[in-house]
XYZ file of C-alpha atoms in Angstrom:
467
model
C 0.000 0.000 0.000
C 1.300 3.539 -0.774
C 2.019 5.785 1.877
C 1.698 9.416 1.691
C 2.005 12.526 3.704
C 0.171 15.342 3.639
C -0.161 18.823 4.921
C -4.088 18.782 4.468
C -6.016 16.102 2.632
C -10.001 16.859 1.306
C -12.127 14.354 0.791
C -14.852 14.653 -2.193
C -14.152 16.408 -5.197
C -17.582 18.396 -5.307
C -18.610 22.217 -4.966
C -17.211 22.680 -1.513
C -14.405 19.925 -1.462
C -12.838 21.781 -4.928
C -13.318 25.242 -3.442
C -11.645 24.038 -0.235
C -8.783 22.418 -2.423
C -8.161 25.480 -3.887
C -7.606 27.842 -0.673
C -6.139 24.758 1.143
C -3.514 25.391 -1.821
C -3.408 29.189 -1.072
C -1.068 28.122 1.740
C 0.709 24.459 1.156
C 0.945 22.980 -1.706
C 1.217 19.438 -0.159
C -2.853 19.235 -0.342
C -4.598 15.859 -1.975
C -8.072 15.795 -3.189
C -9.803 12.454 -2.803
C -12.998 11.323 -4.405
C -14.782 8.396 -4.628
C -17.204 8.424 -8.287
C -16.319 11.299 -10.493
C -14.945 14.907 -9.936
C -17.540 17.916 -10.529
C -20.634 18.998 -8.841
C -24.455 18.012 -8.040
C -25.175 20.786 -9.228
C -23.703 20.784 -12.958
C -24.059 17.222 -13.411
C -27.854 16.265 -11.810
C -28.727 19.315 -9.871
C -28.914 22.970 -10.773
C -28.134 23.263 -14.382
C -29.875 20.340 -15.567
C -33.082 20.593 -13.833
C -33.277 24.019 -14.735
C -33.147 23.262 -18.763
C -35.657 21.025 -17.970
C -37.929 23.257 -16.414
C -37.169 26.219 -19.402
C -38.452 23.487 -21.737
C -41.445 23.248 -19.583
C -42.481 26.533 -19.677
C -41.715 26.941 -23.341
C -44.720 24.379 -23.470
C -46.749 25.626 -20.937
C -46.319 29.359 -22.386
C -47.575 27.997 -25.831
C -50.731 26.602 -24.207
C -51.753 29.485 -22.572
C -51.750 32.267 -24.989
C -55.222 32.940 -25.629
C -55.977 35.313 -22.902
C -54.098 37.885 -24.521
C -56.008 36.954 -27.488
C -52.852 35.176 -29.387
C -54.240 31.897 -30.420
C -52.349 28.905 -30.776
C -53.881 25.818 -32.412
C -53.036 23.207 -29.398
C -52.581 20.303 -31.601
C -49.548 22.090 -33.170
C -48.126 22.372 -29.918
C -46.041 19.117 -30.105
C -43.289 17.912 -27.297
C -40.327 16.093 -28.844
C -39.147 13.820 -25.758
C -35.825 12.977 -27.529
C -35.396 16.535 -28.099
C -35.674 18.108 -25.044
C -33.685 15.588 -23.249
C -30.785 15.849 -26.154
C -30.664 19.654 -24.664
C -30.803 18.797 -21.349
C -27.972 16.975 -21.522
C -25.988 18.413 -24.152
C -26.330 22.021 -22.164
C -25.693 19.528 -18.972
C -21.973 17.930 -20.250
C -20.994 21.817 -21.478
C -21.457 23.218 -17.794
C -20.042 19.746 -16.297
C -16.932 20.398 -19.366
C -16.322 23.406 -17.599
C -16.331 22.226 -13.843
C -13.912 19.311 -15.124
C -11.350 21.549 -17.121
C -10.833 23.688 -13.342
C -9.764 19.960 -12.351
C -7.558 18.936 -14.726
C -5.482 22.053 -14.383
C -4.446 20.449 -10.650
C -1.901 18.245 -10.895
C -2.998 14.747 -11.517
C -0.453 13.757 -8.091
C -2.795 15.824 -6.125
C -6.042 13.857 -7.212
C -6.583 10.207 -6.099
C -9.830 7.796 -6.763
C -11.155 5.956 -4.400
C -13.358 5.622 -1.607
C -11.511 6.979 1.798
C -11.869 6.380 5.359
C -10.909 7.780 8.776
C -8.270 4.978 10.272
C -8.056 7.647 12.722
C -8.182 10.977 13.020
C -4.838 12.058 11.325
C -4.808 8.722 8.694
C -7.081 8.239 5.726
C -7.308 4.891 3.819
C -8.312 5.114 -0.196
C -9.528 1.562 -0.875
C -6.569 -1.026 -0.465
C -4.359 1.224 -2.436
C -3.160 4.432 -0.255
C -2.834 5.348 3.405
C -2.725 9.525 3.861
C -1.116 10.873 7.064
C -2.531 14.147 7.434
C -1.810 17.105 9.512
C -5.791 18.756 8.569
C -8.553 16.812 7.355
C -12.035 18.388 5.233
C -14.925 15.984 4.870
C -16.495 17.466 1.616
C -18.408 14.015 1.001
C -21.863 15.377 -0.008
C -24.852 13.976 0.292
C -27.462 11.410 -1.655
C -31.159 11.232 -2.575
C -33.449 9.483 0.409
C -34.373 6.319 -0.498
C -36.853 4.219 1.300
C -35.792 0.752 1.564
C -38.858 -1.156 -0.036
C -38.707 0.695 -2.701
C -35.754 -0.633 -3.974
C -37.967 -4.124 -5.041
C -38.780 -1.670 -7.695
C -35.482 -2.206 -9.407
C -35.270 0.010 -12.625
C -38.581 1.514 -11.903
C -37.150 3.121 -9.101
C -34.809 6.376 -10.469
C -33.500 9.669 -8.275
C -32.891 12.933 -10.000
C -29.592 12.163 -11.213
C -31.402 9.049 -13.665
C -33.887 11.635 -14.813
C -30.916 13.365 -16.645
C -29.729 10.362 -18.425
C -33.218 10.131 -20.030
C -33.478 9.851 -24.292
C -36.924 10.491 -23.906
C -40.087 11.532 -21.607
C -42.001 9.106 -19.676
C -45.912 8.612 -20.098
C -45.871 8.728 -16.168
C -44.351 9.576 -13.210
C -45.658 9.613 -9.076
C -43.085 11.692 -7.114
C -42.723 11.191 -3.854
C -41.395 14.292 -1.905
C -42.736 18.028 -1.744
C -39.368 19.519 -1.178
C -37.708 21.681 -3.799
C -36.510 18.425 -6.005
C -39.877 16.898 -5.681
C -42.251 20.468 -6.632
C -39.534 21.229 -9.772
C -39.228 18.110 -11.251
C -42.749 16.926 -10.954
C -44.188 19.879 -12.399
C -41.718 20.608 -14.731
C -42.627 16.641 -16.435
C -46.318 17.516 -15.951
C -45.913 20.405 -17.955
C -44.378 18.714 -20.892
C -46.987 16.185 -20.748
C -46.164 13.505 -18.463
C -48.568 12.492 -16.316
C -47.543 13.044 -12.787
C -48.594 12.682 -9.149
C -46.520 14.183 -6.495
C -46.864 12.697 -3.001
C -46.099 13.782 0.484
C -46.741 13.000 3.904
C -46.122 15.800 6.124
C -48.371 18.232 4.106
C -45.132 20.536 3.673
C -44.508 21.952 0.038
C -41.941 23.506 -1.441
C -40.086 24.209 2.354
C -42.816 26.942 3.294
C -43.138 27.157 7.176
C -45.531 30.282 6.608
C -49.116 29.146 6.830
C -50.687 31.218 4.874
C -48.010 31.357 1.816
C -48.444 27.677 2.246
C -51.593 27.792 1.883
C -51.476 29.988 -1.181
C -48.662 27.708 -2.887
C -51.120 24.323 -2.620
C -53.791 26.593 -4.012
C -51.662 27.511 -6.885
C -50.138 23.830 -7.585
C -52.972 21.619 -6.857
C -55.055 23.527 -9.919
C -52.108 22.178 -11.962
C -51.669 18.555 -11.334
C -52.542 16.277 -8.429
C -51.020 16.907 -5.116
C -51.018 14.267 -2.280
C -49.613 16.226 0.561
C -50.399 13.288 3.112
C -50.132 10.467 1.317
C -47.269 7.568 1.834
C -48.480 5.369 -0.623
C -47.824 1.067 -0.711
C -45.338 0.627 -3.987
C -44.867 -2.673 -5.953
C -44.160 -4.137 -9.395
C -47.757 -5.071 -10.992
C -47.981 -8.193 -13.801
C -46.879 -5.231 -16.606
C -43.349 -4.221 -14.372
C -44.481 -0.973 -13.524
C -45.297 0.691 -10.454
C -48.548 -0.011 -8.531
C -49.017 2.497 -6.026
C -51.768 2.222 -3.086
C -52.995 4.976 -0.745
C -55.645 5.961 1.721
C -56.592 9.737 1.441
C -59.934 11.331 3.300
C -61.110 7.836 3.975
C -61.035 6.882 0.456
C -58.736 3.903 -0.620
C -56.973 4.931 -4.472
C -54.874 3.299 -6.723
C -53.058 4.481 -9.428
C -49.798 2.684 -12.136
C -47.003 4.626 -13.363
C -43.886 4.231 -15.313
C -41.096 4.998 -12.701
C -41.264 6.247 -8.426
C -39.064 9.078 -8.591
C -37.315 9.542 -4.834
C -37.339 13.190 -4.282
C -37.665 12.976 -0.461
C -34.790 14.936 0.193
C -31.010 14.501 0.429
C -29.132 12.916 2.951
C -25.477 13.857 4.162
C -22.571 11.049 2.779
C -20.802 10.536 6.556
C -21.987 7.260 7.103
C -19.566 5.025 5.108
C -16.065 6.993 6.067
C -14.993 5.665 9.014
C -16.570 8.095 11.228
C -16.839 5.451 13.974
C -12.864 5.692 14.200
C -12.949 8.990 15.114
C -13.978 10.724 18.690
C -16.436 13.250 16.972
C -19.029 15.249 18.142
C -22.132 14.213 15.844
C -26.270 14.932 15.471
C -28.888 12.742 15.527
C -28.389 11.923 12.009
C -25.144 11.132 12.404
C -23.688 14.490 10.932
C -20.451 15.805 12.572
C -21.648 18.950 14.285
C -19.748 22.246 12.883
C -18.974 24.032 16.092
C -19.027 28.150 14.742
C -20.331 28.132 11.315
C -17.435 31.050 10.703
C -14.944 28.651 11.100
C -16.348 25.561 9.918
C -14.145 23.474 12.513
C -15.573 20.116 14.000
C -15.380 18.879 17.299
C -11.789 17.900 16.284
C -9.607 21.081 16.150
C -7.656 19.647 12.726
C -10.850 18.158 11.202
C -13.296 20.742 9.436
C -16.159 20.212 7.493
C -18.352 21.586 4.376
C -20.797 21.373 1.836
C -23.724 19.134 2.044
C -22.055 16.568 4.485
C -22.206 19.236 7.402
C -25.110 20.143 9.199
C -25.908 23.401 7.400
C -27.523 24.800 4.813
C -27.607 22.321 1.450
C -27.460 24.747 -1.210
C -24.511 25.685 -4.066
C -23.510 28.717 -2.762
C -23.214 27.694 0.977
C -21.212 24.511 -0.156
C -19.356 27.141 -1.959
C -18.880 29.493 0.911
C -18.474 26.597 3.360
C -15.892 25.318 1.373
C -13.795 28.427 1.175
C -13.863 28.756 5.040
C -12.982 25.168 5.649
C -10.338 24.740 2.959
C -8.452 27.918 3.777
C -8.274 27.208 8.202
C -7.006 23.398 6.686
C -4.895 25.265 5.294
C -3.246 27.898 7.857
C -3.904 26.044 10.892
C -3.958 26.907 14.072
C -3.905 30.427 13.058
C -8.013 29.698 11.901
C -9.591 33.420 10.316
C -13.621 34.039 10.493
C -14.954 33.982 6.996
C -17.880 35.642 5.216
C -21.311 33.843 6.268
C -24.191 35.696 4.092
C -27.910 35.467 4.914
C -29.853 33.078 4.256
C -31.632 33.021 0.057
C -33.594 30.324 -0.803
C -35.498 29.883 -4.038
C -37.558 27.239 -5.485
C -37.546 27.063 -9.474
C -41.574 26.913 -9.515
C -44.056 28.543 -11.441
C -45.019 30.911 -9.722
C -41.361 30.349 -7.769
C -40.926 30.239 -3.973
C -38.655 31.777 -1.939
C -37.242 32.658 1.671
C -34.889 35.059 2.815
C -33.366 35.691 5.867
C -35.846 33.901 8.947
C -38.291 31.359 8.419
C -41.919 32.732 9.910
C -41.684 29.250 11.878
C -38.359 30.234 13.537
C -39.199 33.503 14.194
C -42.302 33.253 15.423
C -40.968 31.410 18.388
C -38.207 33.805 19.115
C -40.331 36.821 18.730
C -43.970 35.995 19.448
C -46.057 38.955 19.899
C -43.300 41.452 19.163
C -43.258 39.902 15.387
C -45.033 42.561 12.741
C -45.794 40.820 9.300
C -47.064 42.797 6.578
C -48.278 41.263 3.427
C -49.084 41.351 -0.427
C -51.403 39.102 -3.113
C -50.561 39.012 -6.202
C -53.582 38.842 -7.753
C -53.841 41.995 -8.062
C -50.388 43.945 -8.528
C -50.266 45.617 -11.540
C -47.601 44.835 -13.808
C -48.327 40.652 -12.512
C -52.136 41.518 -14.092
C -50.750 42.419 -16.951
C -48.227 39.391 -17.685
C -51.096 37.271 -16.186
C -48.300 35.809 -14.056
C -51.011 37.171 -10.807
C -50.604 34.674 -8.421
C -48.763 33.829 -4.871
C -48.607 35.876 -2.066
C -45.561 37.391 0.031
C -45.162 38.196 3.236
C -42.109 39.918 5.304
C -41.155 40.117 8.558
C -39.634 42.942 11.139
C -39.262 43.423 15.116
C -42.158 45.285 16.058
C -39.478 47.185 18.466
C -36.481 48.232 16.440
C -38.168 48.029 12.908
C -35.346 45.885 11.595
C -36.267 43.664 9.052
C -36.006 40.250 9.615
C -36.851 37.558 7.069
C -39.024 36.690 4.584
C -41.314 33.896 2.420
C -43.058 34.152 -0.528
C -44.581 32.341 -3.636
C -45.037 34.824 -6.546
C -43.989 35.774 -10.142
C -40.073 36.821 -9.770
C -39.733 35.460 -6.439
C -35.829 34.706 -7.596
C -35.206 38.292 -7.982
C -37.113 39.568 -5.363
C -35.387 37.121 -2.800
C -32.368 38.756 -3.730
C -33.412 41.952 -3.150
C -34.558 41.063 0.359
C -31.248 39.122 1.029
C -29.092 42.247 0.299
C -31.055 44.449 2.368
C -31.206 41.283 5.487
C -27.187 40.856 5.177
C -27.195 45.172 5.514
C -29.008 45.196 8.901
C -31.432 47.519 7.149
C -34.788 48.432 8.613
C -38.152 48.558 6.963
C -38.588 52.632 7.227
C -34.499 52.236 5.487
C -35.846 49.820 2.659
C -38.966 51.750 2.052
C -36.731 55.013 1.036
C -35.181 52.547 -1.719
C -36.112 53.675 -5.392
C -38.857 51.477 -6.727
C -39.929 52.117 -10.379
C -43.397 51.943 -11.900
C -45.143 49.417 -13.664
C -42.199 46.730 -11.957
C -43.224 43.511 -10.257
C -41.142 44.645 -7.183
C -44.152 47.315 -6.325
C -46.107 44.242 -4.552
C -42.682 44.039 -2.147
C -43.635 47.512 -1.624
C -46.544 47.319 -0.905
C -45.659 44.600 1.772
C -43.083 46.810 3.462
C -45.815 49.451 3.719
C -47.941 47.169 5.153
C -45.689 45.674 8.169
C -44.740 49.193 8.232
C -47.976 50.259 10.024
C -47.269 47.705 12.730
C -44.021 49.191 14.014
C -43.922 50.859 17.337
C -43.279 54.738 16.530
């Protein structure tokens, strides 16, 4: 077995595992990169990119369909999805963004990159298969995480596929039942709907899209359940039928249904990759899932000074540009240690690739509404009937924003609505800026613009401030 020795050793060769490479190599260049299946990132290969060519196919369909109320007529029949098409796109537009990711990695040199699944033999050694042993003075799990599978649905075989199979499609499906509400679940499943597949999207909690506000919830199942068939408490029974597709069997409002499709698609979330590294060799403060705990977010240091953490395998935030972040933080105290720095930590944007999209910024309602209770002002806006979202027709969703009643300082944010991904970032600049509402309202806000209805929420929690 090959023996090596290493300043600082990263292990997974995704968003935050190359972003932690490269500061690690800021300071030593004796810095390895290990990863187990293929260098890049979720989100070029089967996450971001992908699903959102997908979804701009969608809407090209969906946009053809509904022309008539601005009395442009489209004959329907002419309006013809081209399976093999789209998909040739999707992934076409997929390997370019993927090329792009891989020619970063091939710049490193090829020493510094090594295949193979590692594990902790302790908490300075790393084993890569039967072939190398690292000694390392810092350590970054960067491992990433997985779709949430349930385990009988596995006796589905091929009929069972994640997100990343949807992207090695050659053509649409007839049908699809998703099961999960989350952000994969609520982009994917409406995305195939619009392009003609029949879908069902399932759920059990009654969640969608990550909303915690009730009444943006509320709104959102409105919105999506007018589109295709939403199950938001629904765990149904899955097998093969005498045809080898999926036979799905559910309860709902007393009422036993049963419906077949063409493939489950697992979109119940993601779930951190820290339970096959060794983990149990190492003295390491973990969750209850099993996730080593990140100790101050700013430094992105475990329980075990040397050993820092980022990305999707931590306990934070799953999104690209935390992994990204996360992985700058981590990579760079690997790589000066002891002499650890605070790095940038932004506020919180979330955004869900809907139509109409969703979004959050800053706190959740949920969150805050236990920390602030009666001293938590929420102002409000419909769409229905903003201007400028009348005259698109895109007039639907609501927003609401949050502030301390007390200091007027705006606090957070959540919201389904036309141009939720622009508005988030709006509200995420002006969250990460302390601002208050009275400071946001004296922004410039043009006329006929989308971004009125914000205003019109800020004037409307702006009423419930204490002078």
């Amino acid at each position: 077995m090959k023996q090596l020795n290493a300043d600082v050793v990263i292990i997974g060769g995704g968003s935050a595992g190359m972003v932690a490479f490269r500061n690690a190599r800021l300071h030593t260049e004796n810095v390895y990169l290990l990863e187990n299946h293929q260098f890049g990132t979720t989100c070029a290969r089967v996450g971001c990119m992908p699903s959102k060519l997908l979804i701009a196919a969608a809407e090209a369909r969906y946009h053809a369909l509904h022309t008539a109320p601005f009395g442009v007529y489209v004959d329907s029949d002419s309006v013809r999805v081209d399976g093999e098409a789209v998909m040739r796109r999707v992934k076409s537009e997929r390997d370019r963004f993927v090329g792009f990711v891989l020619e970063d990695v091939e710049a490193w040199p090829a020493e510094r990159r090594i295949m193979g699944n590692a594990k902790f033999v302790d908490a300075h050694t790393v084993q890569i298969d039967d072939h190398t042993q690292i000694r390392a003075e810092r350590i970054v799990i960067a491992t990433g995480s997985r779709p949430v599978v349930q385990n009988e649905w596995y006796a589905l075989g091929d009929r069972l596929i994640v997100n990343d199979d949807v992207f090695s499609w050659d053509t649409l499906p007839e049908s699809v039942a998703v099961m999960g509400t989350g952000v994969i679940g609520l982009e994917l499943g409406q995305a195939l709907a619009r392009l003609g597949v029949q879908v069902k999207v399932f759920g059990r909690s009654g969640s969608l899209g990550g909303i915690s506000d009730p009444e943006v919830l509320q709104a959102a199942h409105h919105i999506f359940a007018n589109e295709f068939p939403l199950h938001l408490h629904a765990q149904p029974d899955v097998a093969l039928n005498s045809d080898g597709k999926v036979q799905l069997r559910w309860t709902e409002n007393g009422e036993t249904r049963e419906w077949v499709a063409d493939y489950l698609l697992a979109a119940a979330g993601r779930l951190p990759n820290v339970d096959n590294i060794g983990l149990e060799n190492l003295d390491i403060e973990r969750d209850k899932r099993g996730v080593p705990v990140v100790r101050d977010p700013y430094l992105m240091q475990t329980s075990i000074p040397h050993i820092f953490i980022a990305g999707d395998a931590s306990n934070q935030i799953p999104l690209l540009h935390e992994a990204s972040d996360q992985g700058k933080i981590a990579g760079d105290n690997a790589g000066r240690y002891p002499d650890l720095h605070q790095g940038l930590r932004r506020s919180l944007i979330g955004v869900v690739f809907s139509d109409p999209q969703i979004m959050v910024v800053g706190a959740r309602y949920a969150d805050l509404l236990a920390q602030y209770d009666d001293d938590l002002a929420v102002g409000q806006v419909s769409f229905e009937n903003q201007g400028r979202s009348r005259v698109m027709l895109v007039n639907k969703g609501r927003m609401r924003v949050y502030a301390d009643k007390n200091s007027g300082r705006f606090l957070g944010a959540e919201a389904i609505g036309p141009s939720a991904e622009h508005l988030a970032h709006l509200l995420a600049w002006s969250h990460q800026q302390g601002l208050s509402i009275a400071q946001m309202l004296d922004m410039p806000f043009y006329h006929p613009v989308i971004e009125e209805g914000l205003r019109t929420a800020l004037r409307d929690v702006a009423k419930q401030l204490k002078p």
